[in-house]
């Protein structure tokens, strides 16, 4: 059920088997599995995550058209099987040793701060891509996620043999050009002048014929979400057919900080069932080390939910057919 104000008091007394932070691709998959294992599950979703932003979902079978379709279908399925759902922002998680206490900001205006309880926690809150910071961010949102891509694995194919602007946030990210060239050799590398580029990298780009442009971007050109050029602050322009932003990302994991989970860089480390270094916390999808793809996040949800079910099931008494114990059935 979708939780509203009037349900909060009762639901704070419920000990859920699992609370899932994030109702994106991974969280929804875990929710459907947990609900179909007849476990009590609550999904908490703040809205407008990476799945929501995905205009076109590629490389996933069956071919769902967009991230919004995936979210809507997954949420309907989880609710149909009995999961609880709260639109809210998880601010803090405390581990008492027995259970997790999950503090949520519910409603932007007239906010309430309910605390929900669960034996297991699934961190499925994903990441968000860094975008070029222009004076007019509406101009960026007009194209980002359409033909101004953020994911080479997802959208490399869409860039095949197209004139592409690769927008980078660090010298390391310039190396993306030498992967992108599997799909297209027509690459402009744009740094915005945000960092110095080494002589060795300049020579490597020149040897491949990829222009390096270090002027800040003024705006993206185009219409109807179709970017077709870039204008720089000096008024000059380049014509392109597509773009790729490679500026890194921000992890949605502030609520986990006090729990001291093991990481590799910024990525959470997990075992093969998506269990983190805490035995009752699982991490899925983009938040953990691995490929940032819907198919991976969905599979992670399957693994984490199944690991949790195994533990809950093994700790529970086996169910017996009591009537037959009293009077054995005549068969
Ligand atoms: P998400 O889907 O991002 O879900 C995390 C959820 O957690 C979000 O809904 C967010 O709102 C919520 N959340 C975050 N913090 C909190 C909090 N504190 N409290 C409550 N909720 C919270 N992948 C493909 O396989 N194919 C594609 O074609 C493809 N195209 C893409 C296009 C774009 C523009 C982008 C941005 C990504 C694309 N991806 C694609 C990647 C794909 O979106 C991610 O790999 C996938 O969504 C990861 O799933 P996830 O569950 O880990 O995270």
CSV table of C-alpha atoms and ligand atoms in Angstrom, one decimal:
chain,number,residue,atom,x,y,z
A,1,UNK,CA,0.0,0.0,0.0
A,2,UNK,CA,1.1,3.6,-0.6
A,3,UNK,CA,1.6,5.1,2.9
A,4,UNK,CA,0.1,8.4,3.7
A,5,UNK,CA,0.1,10.5,6.9
A,6,UNK,CA,-2.7,8.5,8.5
A,7,UNK,CA,-0.7,5.3,8.2
A,8,UNK,CA,2.6,6.5,9.6
A,9,UNK,CA,1.9,5.9,13.3
A,10,UNK,CA,0.8,2.3,12.8
A,11,UNK,CA,3.6,1.5,10.3
A,12,UNK,CA,6.3,2.8,12.7
A,13,UNK,CA,5.3,0.0,15.0
A,14,UNK,CA,5.8,-2.6,12.3
A,15,UNK,CA,9.1,-4.5,12.2
A,16,UNK,CA,9.6,-4.9,8.5
A,17,UNK,CA,11.8,-7.8,7.3
A,18,UNK,CA,13.5,-5.3,4.9
A,19,UNK,CA,13.5,-1.6,4.1
A,20,UNK,CA,14.6,-0.7,0.7
A,21,UNK,CA,16.1,2.8,0.2
A,22,UNK,CA,15.3,3.7,-3.4
A,23,UNK,CA,12.6,2.5,-5.7
A,24,UNK,CA,14.6,2.5,-8.9
A,25,UNK,CA,15.5,-0.5,-11.1
A,26,UNK,CA,17.3,-2.4,-8.3
A,27,UNK,CA,15.0,-1.5,-5.4
A,28,UNK,CA,11.9,-2.4,-7.3
A,29,UNK,CA,13.3,-5.8,-8.3
A,30,UNK,CA,14.2,-6.5,-4.7
A,31,UNK,CA,10.7,-5.4,-3.6
A,32,UNK,CA,8.9,-7.7,-6.0
A,33,UNK,CA,11.0,-10.7,-4.9
A,34,UNK,CA,10.7,-9.9,-1.2
A,35,UNK,CA,6.9,-9.4,-1.5
A,36,UNK,CA,6.6,-12.7,-3.4
A,37,UNK,CA,8.6,-14.5,-0.7
A,38,UNK,CA,5.8,-13.3,1.6
A,39,UNK,CA,8.1,-11.0,3.5
A,40,UNK,CA,7.2,-7.6,4.9
A,41,UNK,CA,8.9,-4.9,2.9
A,42,UNK,CA,8.8,-1.1,2.7
A,43,UNK,CA,10.3,0.9,-0.2
A,44,UNK,CA,11.2,4.5,0.4
A,45,UNK,CA,11.6,6.6,-2.7
A,46,UNK,CA,12.5,10.3,-2.9
A,47,UNK,CA,11.5,10.7,-6.6
A,48,UNK,CA,13.4,11.7,-9.8
A,49,UNK,CA,16.3,9.3,-9.6
A,50,UNK,CA,18.5,8.0,-12.5
A,51,UNK,CA,15.9,5.5,-13.7
A,52,UNK,CA,13.3,8.3,-13.9
A,53,UNK,CA,15.7,10.4,-16.0
A,54,UNK,CA,16.3,7.6,-18.5
A,55,UNK,CA,14.4,8.7,-21.6
A,56,UNK,CA,15.1,5.5,-23.5
A,57,UNK,CA,16.0,2.2,-21.9
A,58,UNK,CA,18.4,0.2,-24.1
A,59,UNK,CA,20.0,-3.2,-23.6
A,60,UNK,CA,17.2,-4.5,-21.5
A,61,UNK,CA,14.9,-7.4,-22.3
A,62,UNK,CA,12.0,-7.0,-22.8
A,63,UNK,CA,12.4,-3.6,-24.4
A,64,UNK,CA,10.5,-1.3,-22.1
A,65,UNK,CA,10.4,2.1,-23.7
A,66,UNK,CA,11.6,4.5,-21.0
A,67,UNK,CA,12.7,4.6,-17.4
A,68,UNK,CA,9.4,6.0,-16.3
A,69,UNK,CA,7.6,2.9,-17.8
A,70,UNK,CA,10.0,0.7,-15.9
A,71,UNK,CA,9.3,2.5,-12.6
A,72,UNK,CA,5.6,2.6,-13.1
A,73,UNK,CA,5.4,-1.1,-14.0
A,74,UNK,CA,7.7,-2.2,-11.2
A,75,UNK,CA,6.0,-0.1,-8.6
A,76,UNK,CA,2.6,-1.5,-9.6
A,77,UNK,CA,3.9,-5.0,-9.4
A,78,UNK,CA,5.5,-4.5,-5.9
A,79,UNK,CA,2.3,-3.0,-4.6
A,80,UNK,CA,0.1,-5.7,-6.0
A,81,UNK,CA,2.1,-8.3,-4.1
A,82,UNK,CA,1.8,-6.4,-0.9
A,83,UNK,CA,4.9,-4.2,-0.5
A,84,UNK,CA,4.5,-0.9,1.3
A,85,UNK,CA,5.6,2.3,-0.4
A,86,UNK,CA,6.5,5.7,1.0
A,87,UNK,CA,7.4,8.8,-1.0
A,88,UNK,CA,10.0,10.2,1.2
A,89,UNK,CA,13.7,11.0,1.6
A,90,UNK,CA,15.8,8.7,3.9
A,91,UNK,CA,18.0,11.0,6.0
A,92,UNK,CA,19.6,8.7,8.5
A,93,UNK,CA,19.9,5.0,9.4
A,94,UNK,CA,20.8,3.8,12.9
A,95,UNK,CA,21.7,0.2,13.7
A,96,UNK,CA,20.7,-0.9,17.2
A,97,UNK,CA,22.3,-4.4,16.7
A,98,UNK,CA,18.8,-6.0,16.4
A,99,UNK,CA,17.2,-3.8,13.9
A,100,UNK,CA,17.7,-0.7,11.7
A,101,UNK,CA,15.9,2.5,12.5
A,102,UNK,CA,15.3,4.5,9.3
A,103,UNK,CA,14.5,8.2,9.7
A,104,UNK,CA,12.6,9.7,6.7
A,105,UNK,CA,11.7,13.2,5.7
A,106,UNK,CA,8.1,12.9,4.6
A,107,UNK,CA,6.7,15.8,2.6
A,108,UNK,CA,8.7,18.8,1.5
A,109,UNK,CA,6.3,21.3,3.1
A,110,UNK,CA,4.9,20.6,6.6
A,111,UNK,CA,7.4,17.8,6.8
A,112,UNK,CA,7.1,14.9,9.2
A,113,UNK,CA,10.0,12.7,10.3
A,114,UNK,CA,8.8,9.2,10.9
A,115,UNK,CA,11.2,6.4,11.9
A,116,UNK,CA,10.6,2.9,10.4
A,117,UNK,CA,12.1,-0.3,11.7
A,118,UNK,CA,13.5,-3.3,9.8
A,119,UNK,CA,15.8,-6.4,10.3
A,120,UNK,CA,17.5,-5.9,6.9
A,121,UNK,CA,18.4,-2.8,4.9
A,122,UNK,CA,18.8,-2.7,1.2
A,123,UNK,CA,20.7,0.4,-0.1
A,124,UNK,CA,19.4,0.9,-3.7
A,125,UNK,CA,19.6,4.7,-3.8
A,126,UNK,CA,21.9,4.9,-6.8
A,127,UNK,CA,24.0,7.8,-8.1
A,128,UNK,CA,23.5,11.0,-10.0
A,129,UNK,CA,25.6,12.2,-12.9
A,130,UNK,CA,27.5,15.5,-12.7
A,131,UNK,CA,26.5,17.8,-15.5
A,132,UNK,CA,28.2,20.9,-17.0
A,133,UNK,CA,27.2,23.9,-14.9
A,134,UNK,CA,25.9,26.6,-17.2
A,135,UNK,CA,24.3,29.8,-16.2
A,136,UNK,CA,21.1,28.5,-17.7
A,137,UNK,CA,20.7,24.9,-16.4
A,138,UNK,CA,17.3,24.6,-18.3
A,139,UNK,CA,19.4,24.6,-21.4
A,140,UNK,CA,21.4,21.6,-20.1
A,141,UNK,CA,18.3,19.7,-19.0
A,142,UNK,CA,16.7,20.3,-22.4
A,143,UNK,CA,19.3,17.8,-24.0
A,144,UNK,CA,20.9,15.8,-21.2
A,145,UNK,CA,19.5,12.2,-21.3
A,146,UNK,CA,18.2,12.8,-24.8
A,147,UNK,CA,21.0,13.0,-27.4
A,148,UNK,CA,23.4,14.5,-24.9
A,149,UNK,CA,24.2,11.1,-23.2
A,150,UNK,CA,25.8,10.3,-19.8
A,151,UNK,CA,26.4,6.6,-20.3
A,152,UNK,CA,28.8,5.2,-22.9
A,153,UNK,CA,27.7,1.5,-22.3
A,154,UNK,CA,24.0,2.4,-22.6
A,155,UNK,CA,24.3,4.8,-25.6
A,156,UNK,CA,27.6,4.2,-27.4
A,157,UNK,CA,25.6,2.5,-30.2
A,158,UNK,CA,23.5,5.7,-30.6
A,159,UNK,CA,26.7,7.6,-31.3
A,160,UNK,CA,27.9,5.3,-34.0
A,161,UNK,CA,29.7,7.3,-36.7
A,162,UNK,CA,28.2,10.6,-35.4
A,163,UNK,CA,30.1,13.8,-34.7
A,164,UNK,CA,30.3,13.7,-31.0
A,165,UNK,CA,31.2,16.3,-28.3
A,166,UNK,CA,32.9,14.5,-25.4
A,167,UNK,CA,32.5,16.8,-22.3
A,168,UNK,CA,34.9,15.8,-19.6
A,169,UNK,CA,35.6,16.9,-16.0
A,170,UNK,CA,39.2,15.6,-15.5
A,171,UNK,CA,42.2,14.6,-17.5
A,172,UNK,CA,41.5,10.9,-16.6
A,173,UNK,CA,38.0,11.2,-18.2
A,174,UNK,CA,39.6,12.3,-21.6
A,175,UNK,CA,40.6,8.6,-21.9
A,176,UNK,CA,36.9,8.0,-22.5
A,177,UNK,CA,37.6,9.2,-26.1
A,178,UNK,CA,39.7,6.1,-26.7
A,179,UNK,CA,36.8,3.9,-25.8
A,180,UNK,CA,34.2,6.1,-27.5
A,181,UNK,CA,36.2,5.7,-30.7
A,182,UNK,CA,35.0,2.1,-30.9
A,183,UNK,CA,31.7,3.7,-32.0
A,184,UNK,CA,32.8,6.9,-33.7
A,185,UNK,CA,36.1,8.5,-34.6
A,186,UNK,CA,34.5,12.0,-35.0
A,187,UNK,CA,35.2,13.2,-31.5
A,188,UNK,CA,35.7,16.8,-30.1
A,189,UNK,CA,37.0,16.8,-26.5
A,190,UNK,CA,35.7,19.7,-24.4
A,191,UNK,CA,37.2,20.5,-21.1
A,192,UNK,CA,35.7,23.9,-20.5
A,193,UNK,CA,39.2,24.9,-19.3
A,194,UNK,CA,38.4,23.4,-15.9
A,195,UNK,CA,41.8,21.7,-15.5
A,196,UNK,CA,45.2,21.7,-17.2
A,197,UNK,CA,45.8,19.0,-19.9
A,198,UNK,CA,49.2,17.3,-20.0
A,199,UNK,CA,51.5,17.5,-23.0
A,200,UNK,CA,51.3,13.7,-23.3
A,201,UNK,CA,47.5,13.8,-23.5
A,202,UNK,CA,47.5,16.7,-26.0
A,203,UNK,CA,49.9,14.6,-28.3
A,204,UNK,CA,47.7,11.5,-28.0
A,205,UNK,CA,44.6,13.5,-29.0
A,206,UNK,CA,46.4,15.1,-31.8
A,207,UNK,CA,47.7,11.7,-33.0
A,208,UNK,CA,44.1,10.5,-33.2
A,209,UNK,CA,42.8,13.8,-34.9
A,210,UNK,CA,40.5,14.6,-32.0
A,211,UNK,CA,40.2,18.4,-31.5
A,212,UNK,CA,40.8,19.6,-27.9
A,213,UNK,CA,38.6,22.6,-27.0
A,214,UNK,CA,39.3,24.3,-23.7
A,215,UNK,CA,36.9,27.2,-23.9
A,216,UNK,CA,34.0,27.3,-21.5
A,217,UNK,CA,30.6,26.3,-23.0
A,218,UNK,CA,28.0,29.1,-23.2
A,219,UNK,CA,25.1,26.9,-24.3
A,220,UNK,CA,23.9,23.9,-26.2
A,221,UNK,CA,22.1,24.5,-29.5
A,222,UNK,CA,19.2,22.6,-31.0
A,223,UNK,CA,15.5,22.1,-30.4
A,224,UNK,CA,12.9,19.6,-29.2
A,225,UNK,CA,15.6,17.8,-27.1
A,226,UNK,CA,17.8,17.3,-30.2
A,227,UNK,CA,21.1,18.9,-29.6
A,228,UNK,CA,22.9,19.9,-32.9
A,229,UNK,CA,25.7,22.2,-31.8
A,230,UNK,CA,27.6,23.9,-29.0
A,231,UNK,CA,28.3,27.6,-28.5
A,232,UNK,CA,31.3,28.7,-26.5
A,233,UNK,CA,31.7,31.9,-24.4
A,234,UNK,CA,33.7,33.6,-27.1
A,235,UNK,CA,30.7,33.2,-29.5
A,236,UNK,CA,32.3,30.4,-31.6
A,237,UNK,CA,30.3,27.3,-32.3
A,238,UNK,CA,30.8,23.7,-33.4
A,239,UNK,CA,28.2,21.5,-35.1
A,240,UNK,CA,27.7,18.1,-33.6
A,241,UNK,CA,25.1,15.3,-33.8
A,242,UNK,CA,25.4,14.0,-30.3
A,243,UNK,CA,27.3,14.4,-27.1
A,244,UNK,CA,28.6,12.4,-24.1
A,245,UNK,CA,29.1,13.9,-20.7
A,246,UNK,CA,31.9,12.2,-18.7
A,247,UNK,CA,32.2,14.2,-15.5
A,248,UNK,CA,31.7,11.6,-12.8
A,249,UNK,CA,28.8,11.2,-10.4
A,250,UNK,CA,27.6,11.8,-6.9
A,251,UNK,CA,26.6,8.8,-4.7
A,252,UNK,CA,23.2,8.9,-2.9
A,253,UNK,CA,24.7,7.4,0.2
A,254,UNK,CA,24.8,10.1,3.0
A,255,UNK,CA,22.4,8.1,5.2
A,256,UNK,CA,25.0,5.2,5.2
A,257,UNK,CA,28.0,7.2,6.2
A,258,UNK,CA,27.9,6.5,10.0
A,259,UNK,CA,27.7,2.8,9.4
A,260,UNK,CA,31.3,2.5,8.2
A,261,UNK,CA,30.7,0.2,5.2
A,262,UNK,CA,33.7,-1.0,3.2
A,263,UNK,CA,34.2,0.8,-0.1
A,264,UNK,CA,36.5,0.7,-3.1
A,265,UNK,CA,36.9,4.4,-3.9
A,266,UNK,CA,33.3,5.6,-3.6
A,267,UNK,CA,31.7,2.3,-4.6
A,268,UNK,CA,30.3,0.0,-1.9
A,269,UNK,CA,31.9,-3.4,-1.8
A,270,UNK,CA,29.6,-6.4,-1.7
A,271,UNK,CA,29.9,-10.2,-1.9
A,272,UNK,CA,28.3,-12.2,-4.7
A,273,UNK,CA,24.8,-11.9,-3.1
A,274,UNK,CA,25.2,-8.1,-2.8
A,275,UNK,CA,25.8,-8.2,0.9
A,276,UNK,CA,28.0,-5.3,2.1
A,277,UNK,CA,30.6,-5.6,4.9
A,278,UNK,CA,27.6,-5.3,7.3
A,279,UNK,CA,25.8,-8.7,7.5
A,280,UNK,CA,22.3,-7.2,7.4
A,281,UNK,CA,22.9,-4.5,4.8
A,282,UNK,CA,22.8,-5.1,1.1
A,283,UNK,CA,23.7,-2.7,-1.7
A,284,UNK,CA,22.4,-2.8,-5.3
A,285,UNK,CA,23.0,-1.3,-8.7
A,286,UNK,CA,24.9,1.9,-9.3
A,287,UNK,CA,25.7,2.4,-5.6
A,288,UNK,CA,28.0,-0.7,-5.6
A,289,UNK,CA,31.1,-1.7,-7.5
A,290,UNK,CA,30.2,-3.0,-10.9
A,291,UNK,CA,28.5,-2.0,-14.2
A,292,UNK,CA,25.9,0.8,-14.0
A,293,UNK,CA,23.2,-0.9,-16.0
A,294,UNK,CA,19.5,-1.7,-15.4
A,295,UNK,CA,20.0,-5.4,-16.1
A,296,UNK,CA,22.7,-5.5,-13.3
A,297,UNK,CA,20.6,-3.5,-10.8
A,298,UNK,CA,17.6,-5.8,-11.4
A,299,UNK,CA,19.7,-8.9,-11.0
A,300,UNK,CA,21.3,-7.5,-7.8
A,301,UNK,CA,17.7,-7.0,-6.4
A,302,UNK,CA,17.1,-10.7,-7.1
A,303,UNK,CA,20.2,-11.8,-5.3
A,304,UNK,CA,19.8,-9.6,-2.2
A,305,UNK,CA,16.1,-10.5,-1.8
A,306,UNK,CA,16.9,-14.2,-2.1
A,307,UNK,CA,19.8,-14.0,0.4
A,308,UNK,CA,17.5,-12.2,2.9
A,309,UNK,CA,14.7,-14.8,2.4
A,310,UNK,CA,17.1,-17.7,3.0
A,311,UNK,CA,18.2,-16.3,6.3
A,312,UNK,CA,14.7,-15.4,7.5
A,313,UNK,CA,13.4,-18.8,6.4
A,314,UNK,CA,16.2,-20.8,8.0
A,315,UNK,CA,15.6,-19.0,11.3
A,316,UNK,CA,11.9,-19.6,11.3
A,317,UNK,CA,10.2,-22.8,12.6
A,318,UNK,CA,9.2,-25.1,9.8
A,319,UNK,CA,5.4,-25.1,9.1
A,320,UNK,CA,3.6,-28.4,9.9
A,321,UNK,CA,0.3,-29.8,8.8
A,322,UNK,CA,-1.1,-29.8,12.3
A,323,UNK,CA,-4.4,-31.7,11.6
A,324,UNK,CA,-2.4,-34.6,10.3
A,325,UNK,CA,-0.2,-34.7,13.4
A,326,UNK,CA,-3.4,-35.2,15.5
A,327,UNK,CA,-5.1,-37.6,13.2
A,328,UNK,CA,-3.0,-38.9,10.3
A,329,UNK,CA,-4.7,-38.4,7.0
A,330,UNK,CA,-6.1,-41.5,5.4
A,331,UNK,CA,-4.5,-41.7,2.0
B,1,LIG,P1,18.3,4.2,-9.6
B,1,LIG,O1,17.5,3.6,-10.7
B,1,LIG,O2,19.0,5.5,-9.8
B,1,LIG,O3,17.4,4.2,-8.4
B,1,LIG,C1,17.8,4.8,-7.1
B,1,LIG,C2,16.6,5.4,-6.5
B,1,LIG,O4,16.9,5.8,-5.2
B,1,LIG,C3,16.2,6.7,-7.3
B,1,LIG,O5,14.9,6.5,-7.7
B,1,LIG,C4,16.3,7.8,-6.2
B,1,LIG,O6,15.3,8.8,-6.4
B,1,LIG,C5,16.2,7.1,-4.9
B,1,LIG,N1,16.9,7.7,-3.8
B,1,LIG,C6,18.2,8.2,-3.8
B,1,LIG,N2,18.5,8.7,-2.5
B,1,LIG,C7,17.4,8.4,-1.8
B,1,LIG,C8,17.1,8.7,-0.4
B,1,LIG,N3,18.0,9.2,0.4
B,1,LIG,N4,15.9,8.4,0.1
B,1,LIG,C9,14.9,7.8,-0.8
B,1,LIG,N5,15.2,7.5,-2.1
B,1,LIG,C10,16.4,7.8,-2.6
B,1,LIG,N6,21.0,1.7,-18.2
B,1,LIG,C11,20.6,0.7,-19.1
B,1,LIG,O7,20.8,-0.4,-18.8
B,1,LIG,N7,20.2,1.1,-20.3
B,1,LIG,C12,20.0,2.4,-20.7
B,1,LIG,O8,19.6,2.6,-21.9
B,1,LIG,C13,20.4,3.4,-19.8
B,1,LIG,N8,20.2,4.7,-20.2
B,1,LIG,C14,20.5,5.7,-19.2
B,1,LIG,C15,20.2,7.0,-19.6
B,1,LIG,C16,20.4,8.0,-18.6
B,1,LIG,C17,20.1,9.4,-19.0
B,1,LIG,C18,20.9,7.7,-17.3
B,1,LIG,C19,21.1,8.8,-16.3
B,1,LIG,C20,21.1,6.4,-17.0
B,1,LIG,C21,20.9,5.3,-17.9
B,1,LIG,N9,21.1,4.0,-17.6
B,1,LIG,C22,20.8,3.0,-18.5
B,1,LIG,C23,21.7,3.6,-16.3
B,1,LIG,C24,20.6,3.2,-15.4
B,1,LIG,O9,19.7,4.3,-15.2
B,1,LIG,C25,21.1,2.8,-14.0
B,1,LIG,O10,22.2,1.9,-14.1
B,1,LIG,C26,20.0,2.2,-13.1
B,1,LIG,O11,18.9,3.1,-13.0
B,1,LIG,C27,20.6,1.8,-11.8
B,1,LIG,O12,19.5,1.4,-10.9
B,1,LIG,P2,19.6,1.6,-9.4
B,1,LIG,O13,18.4,1.0,-8.8
B,1,LIG,O14,20.9,1.3,-8.9
B,1,LIG,O15,19.5,3.2,-9.2
